[in-house]
Tab-separated table of C-alpha atoms in Angstrom:
chain	number	residue	atom	x	y	z
E	14	UNK	CA	14.953	-36.002	-74.746
E	15	UNK	CA	15.499	-37.543	-78.174
E	16	UNK	CA	12.889	-40.207	-77.364
E	17	UNK	CA	13.214	-43.416	-79.389
E	18	UNK	CA	15.668	-43.291	-82.255
E	19	UNK	CA	16.152	-45.865	-85.001
E	20	UNK	CA	18.863	-46.289	-87.588
E	21	UNK	CA	19.006	-46.628	-90.498
E	22	UNK	CA	15.839	-45.023	-91.884
E	23	UNK	CA	16.019	-47.035	-95.101
E	24	UNK	CA	17.892	-50.205	-96.038
E	25	UNK	CA	18.040	-52.480	-99.068
E	26	UNK	CA	19.473	-55.955	-98.622
E	27	UNK	CA	20.029	-58.914	-100.860
E	28	UNK	CA	18.626	-62.292	-99.903
E	29	UNK	CA	20.937	-64.015	-97.444
E	30	UNK	CA	22.630	-60.896	-96.136
E	31	UNK	CA	22.573	-60.099	-92.445
E	32	UNK	CA	22.245	-56.753	-90.773
E	33	UNK	CA	21.402	-55.077	-87.477
E	34	UNK	CA	18.681	-52.499	-86.975
E	35	UNK	CA	19.558	-50.134	-84.165
E	36	UNK	CA	17.164	-48.777	-81.552
E	37	UNK	CA	17.983	-46.481	-78.652
E	38	UNK	CA	15.942	-44.594	-76.072
E	39	UNK	CA	16.956	-41.977	-73.523
E	40	UNK	CA	13.932	-42.150	-71.228
E	41	UNK	CA	15.299	-44.891	-68.934
E	42	UNK	CA	12.501	-47.237	-69.950
E	43	UNK	CA	12.844	-50.833	-68.831
E	44	UNK	CA	10.554	-52.212	-71.516
E	45	UNK	CA	11.558	-52.212	-75.172
E	46	UNK	CA	10.128	-54.044	-78.137
E	47	UNK	CA	10.320	-54.526	-81.889
E	48	UNK	CA	7.348	-54.639	-84.254
E	49	UNK	CA	7.062	-55.113	-87.967
E	50	UNK	CA	4.357	-53.626	-90.149
E	51	UNK	CA	3.579	-55.048	-93.561
E	52	UNK	CA	1.660	-52.964	-96.119
E	53	UNK	CA	-1.946	-52.360	-95.103
E	54	UNK	CA	-1.524	-54.344	-91.898
E	55	UNK	CA	-1.307	-53.626	-88.217
E	56	UNK	CA	1.913	-53.997	-86.251
E	57	UNK	CA	3.080	-57.424	-85.083
E	58	UNK	CA	5.414	-58.015	-82.154
E	59	UNK	CA	8.771	-59.640	-82.995
E	60	UNK	CA	10.751	-59.589	-79.730
E	61	UNK	CA	10.611	-57.697	-76.488
E	62	UNK	CA	12.690	-57.034	-73.388
E	63	UNK	CA	11.701	-56.127	-69.842
E	64	UNK	CA	15.194	-55.059	-68.843
E	65	UNK	CA	18.892	-55.390	-69.543
E	66	UNK	CA	19.840	-59.027	-70.046
E	67	UNK	CA	16.224	-60.173	-70.443
E	68	UNK	CA	14.603	-60.815	-73.812
E	69	UNK	CA	11.709	-62.924	-75.043
E	70	UNK	CA	9.908	-63.786	-78.245
E	71	UNK	CA	6.823	-62.097	-79.567
E	72	UNK	CA	4.424	-63.504	-82.149
E	73	UNK	CA	6.721	-63.448	-85.212
E	74	UNK	CA	10.287	-64.060	-83.950
E	75	UNK	CA	11.607	-66.402	-86.641
E	76	UNK	CA	14.583	-65.042	-88.534
E	77	UNK	CA	15.380	-62.377	-85.936
E	78	UNK	CA	17.657	-62.150	-82.905
E	79	UNK	CA	17.813	-59.536	-80.183
E	80	UNK	CA	20.033	-58.696	-77.241
E	81	UNK	CA	19.756	-56.154	-74.441
E	82	UNK	CA	23.096	-55.367	-72.863
E	83	UNK	CA	22.091	-51.875	-71.700
E	84	UNK	CA	18.841	-50.187	-70.719
E	85	UNK	CA	19.196	-47.735	-73.598
E	86	UNK	CA	19.804	-50.021	-76.582
E	87	UNK	CA	17.829	-52.861	-78.132
E	88	UNK	CA	19.250	-53.924	-81.509
E	89	UNK	CA	17.397	-56.281	-83.854
E	90	UNK	CA	19.492	-58.606	-85.956
E	91	UNK	CA	18.357	-60.212	-89.188
E	92	UNK	CA	20.314	-63.446	-89.497
E	93	UNK	CA	19.822	-64.226	-93.201
E	94	UNK	CA	17.489	-61.778	-94.900
E	95	UNK	CA	14.569	-63.096	-96.941
E	96	UNK	CA	12.112	-61.231	-99.189
E	97	UNK	CA	9.366	-62.048	-96.651
E	98	UNK	CA	11.168	-59.749	-94.210
E	99	UNK	CA	10.536	-56.739	-96.396
E	100	UNK	CA	8.630	-54.506	-94.017
E	101	UNK	CA	8.725	-51.416	-91.856
E	102	UNK	CA	10.259	-52.057	-88.461
E	103	UNK	CA	9.296	-50.048	-85.387
E	104	UNK	CA	10.988	-50.014	-82.031
E	105	UNK	CA	9.049	-48.993	-78.929
E	106	UNK	CA	9.777	-48.390	-75.255
E	107	UNK	CA	7.831	-47.770	-72.068
E	108	UNK	CA	7.763	-48.148	-68.325
E	109	UNK	CA	6.364	-51.534	-67.272
E	110	UNK	CA	3.274	-50.094	-65.638
E	111	UNK	CA	-0.447	-49.850	-66.366
E	112	UNK	CA	-1.359	-46.525	-64.856
E	113	UNK	CA	-0.056	-43.127	-65.756
E	114	UNK	CA	3.143	-43.086	-67.805
E	115	UNK	CA	2.329	-46.496	-69.284
E	116	UNK	CA	2.200	-45.317	-72.860
E	117	UNK	CA	4.609	-46.826	-75.342
E	118	UNK	CA	6.785	-44.484	-77.366
E	119	UNK	CA	7.562	-45.539	-80.906
E	120	UNK	CA	10.519	-44.712	-83.078
E	121	UNK	CA	10.189	-43.363	-86.645
E	122	UNK	CA	10.746	-46.772	-88.220
E	123	UNK	CA	13.244	-48.481	-90.516
E	124	UNK	CA	12.027	-49.296	-94.005
E	125	UNK	CA	13.678	-52.524	-95.129
E	126	UNK	CA	13.561	-54.028	-98.594
E	127	UNK	CA	15.009	-57.472	-99.263
E	128	UNK	CA	15.628	-58.284	-102.902
T	20	UNK	CA	-6.273	-61.033	-75.322
T	21	UNK	CA	-9.552	-59.238	-75.925
T	22	UNK	CA	-10.285	-58.399	-79.529
T	23	UNK	CA	-11.566	-55.076	-80.734
T	24	UNK	CA	-13.821	-54.102	-83.618
T	25	UNK	CA	-13.612	-50.714	-85.304
T	26	UNK	CA	-15.187	-49.301	-88.460
T	27	UNK	CA	-12.641	-49.322	-91.283
T	28	UNK	CA	-13.058	-45.669	-92.163
T	29	UNK	CA	-14.727	-42.427	-91.125
T	30	UNK	CA	-14.878	-38.872	-92.369
T	31	UNK	CA	-15.024	-35.742	-90.281
T	32	UNK	CA	-15.287	-32.067	-91.163
T	33	UNK	CA	-12.446	-29.866	-89.995
T	34	UNK	CA	-13.303	-28.129	-86.737
T	35	UNK	CA	-15.961	-30.650	-85.813
T	36	UNK	CA	-15.713	-33.344	-83.177
T	37	UNK	CA	-14.566	-36.736	-84.389
T	38	UNK	CA	-16.143	-39.642	-82.538
T	39	UNK	CA	-14.409	-42.961	-83.147
T	40	UNK	CA	-16.162	-46.061	-81.792
T	41	UNK	CA	-14.648	-49.327	-80.644
T	42	UNK	CA	-16.288	-52.538	-79.554
T	43	UNK	CA	-14.492	-54.809	-77.093
T	44	UNK	CA	-17.262	-57.083	-75.838
T	45	UNK	CA	-14.879	-59.766	-74.500
T	46	UNK	CA	-12.827	-57.380	-72.373
T	47	UNK	CA	-11.842	-58.675	-68.946
T	48	UNK	CA	-12.356	-56.723	-65.759
T	49	UNK	CA	-8.733	-55.700	-65.372
T	50	UNK	CA	-7.923	-54.938	-69.012
T	51	UNK	CA	-7.206	-51.390	-70.114
T	52	UNK	CA	-8.408	-49.674	-73.280
T	53	UNK	CA	-5.660	-47.829	-75.167
T	54	UNK	CA	-5.880	-45.636	-78.229
T	55	UNK	CA	-2.996	-44.981	-80.581
T	56	UNK	CA	-2.846	-43.357	-83.978
T	57	UNK	CA	-0.515	-43.650	-86.913
T	58	UNK	CA	-0.064	-40.730	-89.238
T	59	UNK	CA	1.064	-41.732	-92.714
T	60	UNK	CA	3.523	-44.540	-91.931
T	61	UNK	CA	5.102	-42.747	-88.989
T	62	UNK	CA	5.535	-44.604	-85.723
T	63	UNK	CA	2.297	-45.026	-83.759
T	64	UNK	CA	1.536	-42.253	-81.295
T	65	UNK	CA	-0.150	-42.768	-77.955
T	66	UNK	CA	-3.363	-40.810	-77.453
T	67	UNK	CA	-5.096	-41.903	-74.259
T	68	UNK	CA	-6.018	-44.906	-72.159
T	69	UNK	CA	-8.453	-45.859	-69.412
T	70	UNK	CA	-9.823	-48.670	-67.299
T	71	UNK	CA	-13.342	-47.798	-66.182
T	72	UNK	CA	-13.726	-44.059	-65.881
T	73	UNK	CA	-13.867	-41.552	-68.658
T	74	UNK	CA	-10.534	-39.893	-69.317
T	75	UNK	CA	-9.485	-36.608	-70.880
T	76	UNK	CA	-6.129	-35.181	-71.819
T	77	UNK	CA	-4.850	-32.454	-74.072
T	78	UNK	CA	-5.394	-34.570	-77.178
T	79	UNK	CA	-8.698	-36.329	-76.689
T	80	UNK	CA	-11.395	-37.752	-74.463
T	81	UNK	CA	-12.133	-41.415	-73.897
T	82	UNK	CA	-15.650	-42.508	-73.011
T	83	UNK	CA	-15.997	-46.092	-71.765
T	84	UNK	CA	-19.481	-47.554	-71.352
T	85	UNK	CA	-20.537	-48.749	-67.941
T	86	UNK	CA	-20.385	-52.414	-68.989
T	87	UNK	CA	-16.969	-51.680	-70.577
T	88	UNK	CA	-17.933	-53.484	-73.758
T	89	UNK	CA	-17.371	-50.457	-75.932
T	90	UNK	CA	-15.652	-47.108	-75.932
T	91	UNK	CA	-15.500	-43.909	-77.972
T	92	UNK	CA	-12.505	-41.731	-78.665
T	93	UNK	CA	-13.432	-38.092	-79.099
T	94	UNK	CA	-11.220	-35.559	-80.841
T	95	UNK	CA	-13.059	-32.373	-79.877
T	96	UNK	CA	-11.991	-30.118	-82.756
T	97	UNK	CA	-10.515	-32.197	-85.556
T	98	UNK	CA	-7.879	-30.631	-87.782
T	99	UNK	CA	-6.386	-31.813	-91.055
T	100	UNK	CA	-3.372	-33.028	-89.072
T	101	UNK	CA	-5.624	-35.517	-87.262
T	102	UNK	CA	-6.023	-37.520	-90.481
T	103	UNK	CA	-4.581	-40.894	-89.490
T	104	UNK	CA	-5.317	-44.533	-88.696
T	105	UNK	CA	-6.668	-44.847	-85.160
T	106	UNK	CA	-6.163	-48.066	-83.240
T	107	UNK	CA	-8.206	-49.204	-80.262
T	108	UNK	CA	-6.271	-51.765	-78.204
T	109	UNK	CA	-7.207	-53.759	-75.134
T	110	UNK	CA	-4.363	-54.826	-72.878
T	111	UNK	CA	-4.076	-56.627	-69.561
T	112	UNK	CA	-2.208	-54.872	-66.759
T	113	UNK	CA	1.441	-55.496	-66.042
T	114	UNK	CA	2.088	-58.343	-63.676
T	115	UNK	CA	-0.684	-60.548	-65.047
T	116	UNK	CA	1.208	-62.323	-67.788
T	117	UNK	CA	1.230	-59.162	-69.852
T	118	UNK	CA	4.220	-59.079	-72.164
T	119	UNK	CA	3.602	-55.451	-72.993
T	120	UNK	CA	2.384	-56.546	-76.386
T	121	UNK	CA	0.042	-54.195	-78.172
T	122	UNK	CA	-2.247	-56.060	-80.581
T	123	UNK	CA	-2.870	-53.742	-83.495
T	124	UNK	CA	-5.931	-54.547	-85.582
T	125	UNK	CA	-6.823	-52.774	-88.788
T	126	UNK	CA	-7.924	-49.620	-87.027
T	127	UNK	CA	-10.138	-46.820	-88.329
T	128	UNK	CA	-8.852	-44.536	-91.042
T	129	UNK	CA	-10.074	-41.068	-90.134
T	130	UNK	CA	-10.125	-38.559	-92.956
T	131	UNK	CA	-10.559	-34.974	-91.822
T	132	UNK	CA	-11.872	-32.837	-94.659
T	133	UNK	CA	-11.704	-29.075	-95.053
């Protein structure tokens, strides 16, 4: 298994540009989510999905859109990039359970700079 | 969501056990305690989780007090590669309004020294 993959690894945008961060997993996980991590901070949830066709907002959703057309993919779209969106973005996936196999798997991250 | 309190930093000698404490005094009866770590800006990595009983896996042991208000993560033989930020997270079970969200605090920076 490749686990959770994210592309690109690095990206520089100008203010106002839009782009899509890609996330894919090959573990057949129903649950997928996006976090951002600012320097010296913990991760904050942006959006999440409990299955194909179902998405919902996390704690910092403004300026981001998501869609979930397949179980495997969960892209994050920046509508009009702002310097405040400079951050490291992590995608995660898991089974929606609390017992064994409930751990979330994280991707390697996308480092985004908005000038 | 229950909040957790961890010391900001700890040191440990290589080969020794690392004991990382976490306070979660407002934890509810059905909330789980999870531990993750983040090595130098990589994606967080799951370590272990538990509800009431102590748990052990190939990476670590988790000791939860009887009143469940605190827990300790034990890395039995720390190596230099265990240097990381360790996060203690309390999470309600699925099916109880849980969005799957993991609330990451500041964590404990563990420095393993040779």
